[in-house]
């Protein structure tokens, strides 16, 4: 690991000031928040910035509120989300997920905005947001736009953010009655080897909607649309166990997995199959439906 090259540090207090700095200085200036990703890659010599624009004091990018669904400001740390009473009360799965991100040091300074903007495929929040249908708000010099999380990341470590744009906040819709969300992960090293989030809606004893998101096994977080369709209309008290097994097997087939230090493509598919089945089973149990035997 090399030493950090000298750089200028700017500490704006408003989003427009931060955006102006980025635009005036140009591509040599980059935003940063907790620095858990950026300073790591900088020390490895993979960056060429001369100026850092610290976002931590920008008021508009902070805070958690639940006026219309859940809004989490981009500079909110993992630990603040984990301990937020608003999150714990309305979106307990997210609070639990945040408790398992990295280690305490990462959770204390790492932010949800930094996690999503860095676009590492091994992301718990991105997997969760994909399953619940979340979106992000992006603020630029001339406009503010909302982008569904599925369109935000375009490739590993690449998002739709243009230079001079900031990730302002993350939005999670309220759950409908009868909906439940479950997140499962497994890690062998620091980053997760697999992340699975499912959202299942049940009405009149049948599954009315299912969303399955799988992350950390391939180039980006993916939905499993064929598996989701398979679950539509499944009666909870008759055949749910076999429907879950079949949907999990379909998800394993349709996910784009890649071989890496965590295992082969075949092994990743097996992880997808097992964790998807467990997550679906837990989600059904949480909707008040009888727990399903997967044996
Ligand atoms: C040891 C370790 C273990 C980890 N384990 C996990 C894990 O289990 N699960 C998981 O999901 N993640 C994990 N992570 C990732 C962690 O969640 C992120 O490192 C952290 O959230 C990044 O936030 P940050 O504020 O430090 O980002 P920074 O390093 O400050 O920034 C990251 C990138 O985002 C850009 N950026 C930051 N904020 C904004 C913004 N508001 N608008 C536009 N661009 C912005 C920066 O320019 C930079 O390119 C792990 C990281 C480490 C180092």
Short mmCIF file of C-alpha atoms and ligand atoms in Angstrom, two decimals:
data_model
loop_
_atom_site.label_atom_id
_atom_site.label_comp_id
_atom_site.label_asym_id
_atom_site.label_seq_id
_atom_site.Cartn_x
_atom_site.Cartn_y
_atom_site.Cartn_z
CA UNK A 1 0.00 0.00 0.00
CA UNK A 2 1.39 3.42 -0.97
CA UNK A 3 0.95 6.67 0.92
CA UNK A 4 -1.80 9.15 0.07
CA UNK A 5 -0.73 11.83 -2.37
CA UNK A 6 -1.18 15.42 -1.09
CA UNK A 7 -4.64 16.90 -1.77
CA UNK A 8 -6.74 19.94 -0.88
CA UNK A 9 -9.73 19.34 1.40
CA UNK A 10 -12.91 21.41 0.99
CA UNK A 11 -15.68 21.42 3.59
CA UNK A 12 -18.84 22.91 2.05
CA UNK A 13 -21.99 23.24 4.17
CA UNK A 14 -24.59 23.27 1.39
CA UNK A 15 -25.21 20.98 -1.57
CA UNK A 16 -24.98 23.87 -4.04
CA UNK A 17 -21.60 24.88 -2.62
CA UNK A 18 -20.35 21.28 -2.94
CA UNK A 19 -21.64 21.04 -6.52
CA UNK A 20 -20.07 24.39 -7.48
CA UNK A 21 -16.70 23.25 -6.09
CA UNK A 22 -16.85 20.00 -8.07
CA UNK A 23 -17.78 21.84 -11.27
CA UNK A 24 -15.23 24.63 -10.86
CA UNK A 25 -12.29 22.33 -10.07
CA UNK A 26 -13.37 19.71 -12.63
CA UNK A 27 -12.60 15.95 -12.71
CA UNK A 28 -9.63 16.36 -10.33
CA UNK A 29 -12.13 16.97 -7.51
CA UNK A 30 -14.18 14.12 -6.05
CA UNK A 31 -16.80 13.98 -3.30
CA UNK A 32 -16.15 11.90 -0.24
CA UNK A 33 -17.90 11.12 3.01
CA UNK A 34 -16.63 8.39 5.37
CA UNK A 35 -13.64 7.66 3.12
CA UNK A 36 -13.79 3.89 3.84
CA UNK A 37 -13.72 3.09 0.10
CA UNK A 38 -12.16 6.18 -1.43
CA UNK A 39 -9.13 6.45 0.86
CA UNK A 40 -8.53 2.71 0.52
CA UNK A 41 -8.32 2.88 -3.29
CA UNK A 42 -6.35 6.15 -3.04
CA UNK A 43 -3.74 4.45 -0.83
CA UNK A 44 -3.48 1.69 -3.44
CA UNK A 45 -2.62 4.39 -5.99
CA UNK A 46 -5.80 3.90 -8.07
CA UNK A 47 -6.96 7.53 -7.88
CA UNK A 48 -5.64 10.79 -9.25
CA UNK A 49 -7.68 13.44 -7.40
CA UNK A 50 -6.11 16.71 -6.27
CA UNK A 51 -9.15 17.92 -4.28
CA UNK A 52 -11.60 16.19 -1.97
CA UNK A 53 -15.03 17.68 -1.32
CA UNK A 54 -16.09 16.47 2.12
CA UNK A 55 -19.91 16.08 2.28
CA UNK A 56 -20.23 15.41 6.01
CA UNK A 57 -21.32 18.97 6.90
CA UNK A 58 -23.89 19.32 4.11
CA UNK A 59 -27.21 19.52 5.93
CA UNK A 60 -29.45 18.57 2.96
CA UNK A 61 -27.65 15.23 2.58
CA UNK A 62 -28.28 14.10 6.16
CA UNK A 63 -31.13 12.87 8.36
CA UNK A 64 -33.74 10.13 8.51
CA UNK A 65 -37.47 10.82 8.16
CA UNK A 66 -40.63 8.84 7.41
CA UNK A 67 -43.11 11.41 6.14
CA UNK A 68 -43.71 9.55 2.85
CA UNK A 69 -41.98 6.18 3.06
CA UNK A 70 -38.48 6.24 4.50
CA UNK A 71 -35.97 8.92 3.44
CA UNK A 72 -32.34 8.45 4.46
CA UNK A 73 -29.88 11.24 3.70
CA UNK A 74 -26.82 10.05 1.78
CA UNK A 75 -24.35 11.00 4.54
CA UNK A 76 -26.14 8.86 7.14
CA UNK A 77 -23.76 6.23 8.51
CA UNK A 78 -24.60 2.53 8.71
CA UNK A 79 -24.55 2.82 12.48
CA UNK A 80 -27.01 5.73 12.52
CA UNK A 81 -29.41 3.68 10.39
CA UNK A 82 -28.99 0.63 12.61
CA UNK A 83 -29.83 2.69 15.72
CA UNK A 84 -32.59 4.86 14.26
CA UNK A 85 -35.90 4.30 16.05
CA UNK A 86 -37.72 5.29 12.85
CA UNK A 87 -35.94 2.57 10.89
CA UNK A 88 -36.32 -0.02 13.65
CA UNK A 89 -40.04 0.63 13.95
CA UNK A 90 -41.00 0.75 10.27
CA UNK A 91 -38.22 -1.12 8.42
CA UNK A 92 -36.71 -3.52 10.98
CA UNK A 93 -35.10 -5.67 8.28
CA UNK A 94 -32.99 -2.69 7.24
CA UNK A 95 -31.88 -2.02 10.83
CA UNK A 96 -30.84 -5.68 11.20
CA UNK A 97 -29.04 -5.64 7.86
CA UNK A 98 -27.07 -2.54 8.82
CA UNK A 99 -25.91 -4.21 12.03
CA UNK A 100 -24.15 -6.84 9.91
CA UNK A 101 -22.36 -4.49 7.48
CA UNK A 102 -18.56 -4.90 7.66
CA UNK A 103 -17.21 -4.17 11.11
CA UNK A 104 -17.84 -1.49 13.73
CA UNK A 105 -15.20 0.82 12.31
CA UNK A 106 -16.77 0.69 8.85
CA UNK A 107 -20.29 1.11 10.23
CA UNK A 108 -19.26 4.12 12.34
CA UNK A 109 -17.98 6.19 9.42
CA UNK A 110 -19.18 4.47 6.24
CA UNK A 111 -22.37 5.94 4.79
CA UNK A 112 -25.27 4.58 2.79
CA UNK A 113 -24.58 7.18 0.08
CA UNK A 114 -20.92 6.15 -0.16
CA UNK A 115 -21.91 2.49 -0.30
CA UNK A 116 -24.29 3.03 -3.24
CA UNK A 117 -22.18 5.62 -5.10
CA UNK A 118 -19.10 3.35 -4.98
CA UNK A 119 -21.25 0.62 -6.60
CA UNK A 120 -19.28 -2.33 -5.29
CA UNK A 121 -21.36 -5.39 -6.31
CA UNK A 122 -20.98 -6.75 -2.74
CA UNK A 123 -23.56 -4.40 -1.23
CA UNK A 124 -26.16 -5.25 1.39
CA UNK A 125 -28.11 -1.97 1.02
CA UNK A 126 -28.22 -2.17 -2.80
CA UNK A 127 -29.61 -5.72 -2.61
CA UNK A 128 -32.23 -4.69 -0.05
CA UNK A 129 -33.25 -1.57 -2.01
CA UNK A 130 -33.66 -3.64 -5.18
CA UNK A 131 -36.04 -6.05 -3.46
CA UNK A 132 -38.17 -3.33 -1.85
CA UNK A 133 -38.30 -1.12 -4.94
CA UNK A 134 -36.29 1.79 -3.55
CA UNK A 135 -34.96 4.80 -5.40
CA UNK A 136 -32.32 7.48 -4.94
CA UNK A 137 -32.49 11.25 -5.36
CA UNK A 138 -29.64 12.85 -7.28
CA UNK A 139 -28.98 16.56 -7.08
CA UNK A 140 -27.02 18.53 -9.68
CA UNK A 141 -26.42 22.17 -10.60
CA UNK A 142 -29.56 22.48 -12.71
CA UNK A 143 -31.90 19.69 -11.64
CA UNK A 144 -32.87 17.09 -9.09
CA UNK A 145 -33.94 13.64 -10.31
CA UNK A 146 -35.20 10.41 -8.81
CA UNK A 147 -33.65 7.21 -10.14
CA UNK A 148 -34.86 3.66 -9.30
CA UNK A 149 -32.05 1.76 -7.64
CA UNK A 150 -32.12 -0.80 -10.47
CA UNK A 151 -31.17 1.96 -12.94
CA UNK A 152 -28.65 3.72 -10.66
CA UNK A 153 -25.82 1.19 -11.00
CA UNK A 154 -24.81 0.60 -14.62
CA UNK A 155 -21.73 -1.61 -14.10
CA UNK A 156 -19.41 -2.59 -11.26
CA UNK A 157 -18.11 0.64 -9.71
CA UNK A 158 -20.11 2.75 -12.20
CA UNK A 159 -23.34 4.65 -11.61
CA UNK A 160 -25.43 7.16 -13.53
CA UNK A 161 -23.97 9.98 -11.35
CA UNK A 162 -22.33 12.60 -13.57
CA UNK A 163 -19.45 14.81 -12.46
CA UNK A 164 -20.82 17.54 -10.24
CA UNK A 165 -23.84 15.47 -9.20
CA UNK A 166 -24.41 14.23 -5.66
CA UNK A 167 -26.39 11.36 -4.28
CA UNK A 168 -28.73 13.29 -2.02
CA UNK A 169 -30.91 10.65 -0.40
CA UNK A 170 -32.21 7.10 -0.48
CA UNK A 171 -35.96 6.33 -0.47
CA UNK A 172 -37.72 3.17 0.61
CA UNK A 173 -41.46 2.76 0.09
CA UNK A 174 -43.75 1.80 2.97
CA UNK A 175 -44.69 -1.84 3.01
CA UNK A 176 -48.27 -2.81 2.18
CA UNK A 177 -50.21 -4.77 4.81
CA UNK A 178 -49.39 -8.45 4.34
CA UNK A 179 -45.91 -7.68 2.97
CA UNK A 180 -42.73 -8.93 4.54
CA UNK A 181 -39.08 -8.36 3.72
CA UNK A 182 -36.16 -10.60 4.61
CA UNK A 183 -32.44 -10.13 3.99
CA UNK A 184 -29.88 -12.93 4.18
CA UNK A 185 -26.12 -12.86 3.65
CA UNK A 186 -23.03 -15.00 3.98
CA UNK A 187 -19.43 -13.76 4.19
CA UNK A 188 -16.16 -15.68 4.09
CA UNK A 189 -13.94 -12.58 3.94
CA UNK A 190 -14.65 -8.94 4.78
CA UNK A 191 -17.22 -8.33 2.03
CA UNK A 192 -20.29 -10.51 1.59
CA UNK A 193 -20.03 -13.57 -0.69
CA UNK A 194 -23.78 -13.47 -1.25
CA UNK A 195 -26.64 -11.12 -0.33
CA UNK A 196 -30.28 -12.04 -0.91
CA UNK A 197 -33.31 -9.87 -0.18
CA UNK A 198 -36.90 -10.89 -0.80
CA UNK A 199 -40.17 -8.99 -0.51
CA UNK A 200 -43.27 -11.16 -0.43
CA UNK A 201 -46.89 -10.00 -0.35
CA UNK A 202 -49.64 -12.35 0.80
CA UNK A 203 -53.37 -11.83 0.48
CA UNK A 204 -56.27 -14.28 0.99
CA UNK A 205 -53.88 -17.16 1.60
CA UNK A 206 -51.88 -16.73 -1.61
CA UNK A 207 -48.69 -14.96 -2.70
CA UNK A 208 -49.76 -11.88 -4.63
CA UNK A 209 -46.31 -10.48 -5.38
CA UNK A 210 -42.72 -11.53 -4.88
CA UNK A 211 -39.51 -9.63 -5.53
CA UNK A 212 -36.18 -11.42 -5.27
CA UNK A 213 -32.84 -9.57 -5.39
CA UNK A 214 -29.47 -11.28 -5.35
CA UNK A 215 -26.17 -9.44 -4.90
CA UNK A 216 -22.47 -10.11 -4.30
CA UNK A 217 -22.27 -13.19 -6.56
CA UNK A 218 -21.81 -11.42 -9.90
CA UNK A 219 -21.15 -8.06 -11.54
CA UNK A 220 -24.19 -6.33 -10.01
CA UNK A 221 -27.30 -6.83 -7.92
CA UNK A 222 -29.92 -8.64 -10.00
CA UNK A 223 -33.60 -9.45 -9.81
CA UNK A 224 -34.77 -13.01 -10.47
CA UNK A 225 -37.89 -12.28 -12.58
CA UNK A 226 -38.66 -15.85 -13.68
CA UNK A 227 -38.52 -17.07 -10.07
CA UNK A 228 -40.74 -14.15 -8.99
CA UNK A 229 -43.35 -15.07 -11.65
CA UNK A 230 -43.29 -18.70 -10.55
CA UNK A 231 -44.35 -17.69 -7.04
CA UNK A 232 -47.31 -15.55 -8.13
CA UNK A 233 -50.59 -17.07 -6.91
CA UNK A 234 -48.94 -19.80 -4.82
CA UNK A 235 -51.33 -21.01 -2.11
CA UNK A 236 -49.61 -20.78 1.28
CA UNK A 237 -51.28 -23.77 2.80
CA UNK A 238 -50.73 -26.21 -0.01
CA UNK A 239 -47.62 -26.63 -2.10
CA UNK A 240 -45.72 -23.55 -0.85
CA UNK A 241 -42.69 -25.63 0.13
CA UNK A 242 -42.28 -27.09 -3.35
CA UNK A 243 -43.03 -23.70 -4.98
CA UNK A 244 -40.26 -22.12 -2.86
CA UNK A 245 -37.79 -24.88 -3.77
CA UNK A 246 -38.61 -24.53 -7.48
CA UNK A 247 -38.41 -20.72 -7.42
CA UNK A 248 -35.06 -20.84 -5.59
CA UNK A 249 -33.73 -23.28 -8.21
CA UNK A 250 -34.94 -20.97 -11.00
CA UNK A 251 -33.27 -17.98 -9.31
CA UNK A 252 -30.00 -19.93 -9.12
CA UNK A 253 -30.22 -20.64 -12.88
CA UNK A 254 -31.12 -17.13 -14.02
CA UNK A 255 -28.65 -15.15 -11.89
CA UNK A 256 -25.46 -13.93 -13.57
CA UNK A 257 -22.75 -15.32 -11.26
CA UNK A 258 -18.98 -15.03 -11.65
CA UNK A 259 -16.12 -17.08 -10.24
CA UNK A 260 -13.84 -15.30 -7.76
CA UNK A 261 -12.07 -15.80 -4.41
CA UNK A 262 -15.43 -16.77 -2.88
CA UNK A 263 -15.95 -19.75 -5.19
CA UNK A 264 -16.85 -21.10 -8.63
CA UNK A 265 -19.96 -20.19 -10.63
CA UNK A 266 -21.52 -23.55 -9.67
CA UNK A 267 -20.86 -22.87 -5.99
CA UNK A 268 -22.36 -19.37 -6.25
CA UNK A 269 -25.50 -20.84 -7.85
CA UNK A 270 -25.79 -23.28 -4.98
CA UNK A 271 -25.50 -20.37 -2.51
CA UNK A 272 -28.25 -18.52 -4.39
CA UNK A 273 -30.49 -21.58 -4.31
CA UNK A 274 -30.07 -22.16 -0.56
CA UNK A 275 -30.27 -18.56 0.64
CA UNK A 276 -33.20 -17.67 -1.64
CA UNK A 277 -35.18 -20.65 -0.32
CA UNK A 278 -34.40 -19.69 3.29
CA UNK A 279 -35.26 -16.03 2.74
CA UNK A 280 -38.58 -16.87 1.03
CA UNK A 281 -39.45 -19.32 3.77
CA UNK A 282 -38.69 -16.76 6.50
CA UNK A 283 -40.66 -14.08 4.65
CA UNK A 284 -43.73 -16.31 4.48
CA UNK A 285 -43.41 -17.11 8.17
CA UNK A 286 -43.33 -13.38 8.93
CA UNK A 287 -46.53 -12.68 7.01
CA UNK A 288 -48.26 -14.83 9.62
CA UNK A 289 -48.50 -17.81 7.31
CA UNK A 290 -47.55 -21.18 8.80
CA UNK A 291 -43.80 -21.85 8.55
CA UNK A 292 -43.06 -24.03 5.57
CA UNK A 293 -40.94 -27.17 5.78
CA UNK A 294 -38.26 -27.13 3.10
CA UNK A 295 -37.26 -30.73 3.76
C1 LIG B 1 -13.63 -3.84 5.62
C2 LIG B 1 -14.91 -3.48 4.93
C3 LIG B 1 -16.01 -4.33 5.04
C4 LIG B 1 -17.21 -4.01 4.38
N1 LIG B 1 -18.28 -4.85 4.49
C5 LIG B 1 -19.44 -4.54 3.87
C6 LIG B 1 -20.58 -5.38 3.98
O1 LIG B 1 -20.59 -6.40 4.67
N2 LIG B 1 -21.72 -5.01 3.30
C7 LIG B 1 -21.78 -3.87 2.56
O2 LIG B 1 -22.82 -3.57 1.98
N3 LIG B 1 -20.71 -3.04 2.45
C8 LIG B 1 -19.56 -3.35 3.08
N4 LIG B 1 -18.48 -2.51 2.98
C9 LIG B 1 -18.63 -1.28 2.20
C10 LIG B 1 -19.05 -0.10 3.09
O3 LIG B 1 -20.43 -0.16 3.27
C11 LIG B 1 -18.67 1.17 2.38
O4 LIG B 1 -17.26 1.21 2.43
C12 LIG B 1 -19.18 2.47 2.96
O5 LIG B 1 -20.55 2.50 3.15
C13 LIG B 1 -18.80 3.60 2.00
O6 LIG B 1 -19.23 4.82 2.54
P1 LIG B 1 -18.21 6.03 2.71
O7 LIG B 1 -19.01 7.17 3.21
O8 LIG B 1 -17.02 5.64 3.51
O9 LIG B 1 -17.78 6.26 1.19
P2 LIG B 1 -16.49 7.05 0.63
O10 LIG B 1 -15.29 6.15 0.67
O11 LIG B 1 -16.37 8.38 1.26
O12 LIG B 1 -16.94 7.23 -0.89
C14 LIG B 1 -17.12 6.11 -1.73
C15 LIG B 1 -17.40 6.60 -3.16
O13 LIG B 1 -18.66 7.23 -3.23
C16 LIG B 1 -18.55 8.59 -3.65
N5 LIG B 1 -19.52 9.31 -2.82
C17 LIG B 1 -19.65 9.23 -1.47
N6 LIG B 1 -20.74 9.92 -1.07
C18 LIG B 1 -21.31 10.43 -2.19
C19 LIG B 1 -22.47 11.22 -2.44
N7 LIG B 1 -23.30 11.59 -1.48
N8 LIG B 1 -22.74 11.58 -3.71
C20 LIG B 1 -21.92 11.18 -4.73
N9 LIG B 1 -20.82 10.43 -4.57
C21 LIG B 1 -20.52 10.06 -3.31
C22 LIG B 1 -17.10 8.97 -3.47
O14 LIG B 1 -16.67 9.93 -4.42
C23 LIG B 1 -16.40 7.63 -3.68
O15 LIG B 1 -16.20 7.39 -5.06
C24 LIG B 1 -17.29 -2.81 3.61
C25 LIG B 1 -16.18 -1.94 3.54
C26 LIG B 1 -15.01 -2.27 4.18
C27 LIG B 1 -13.83 -1.32 4.06
#
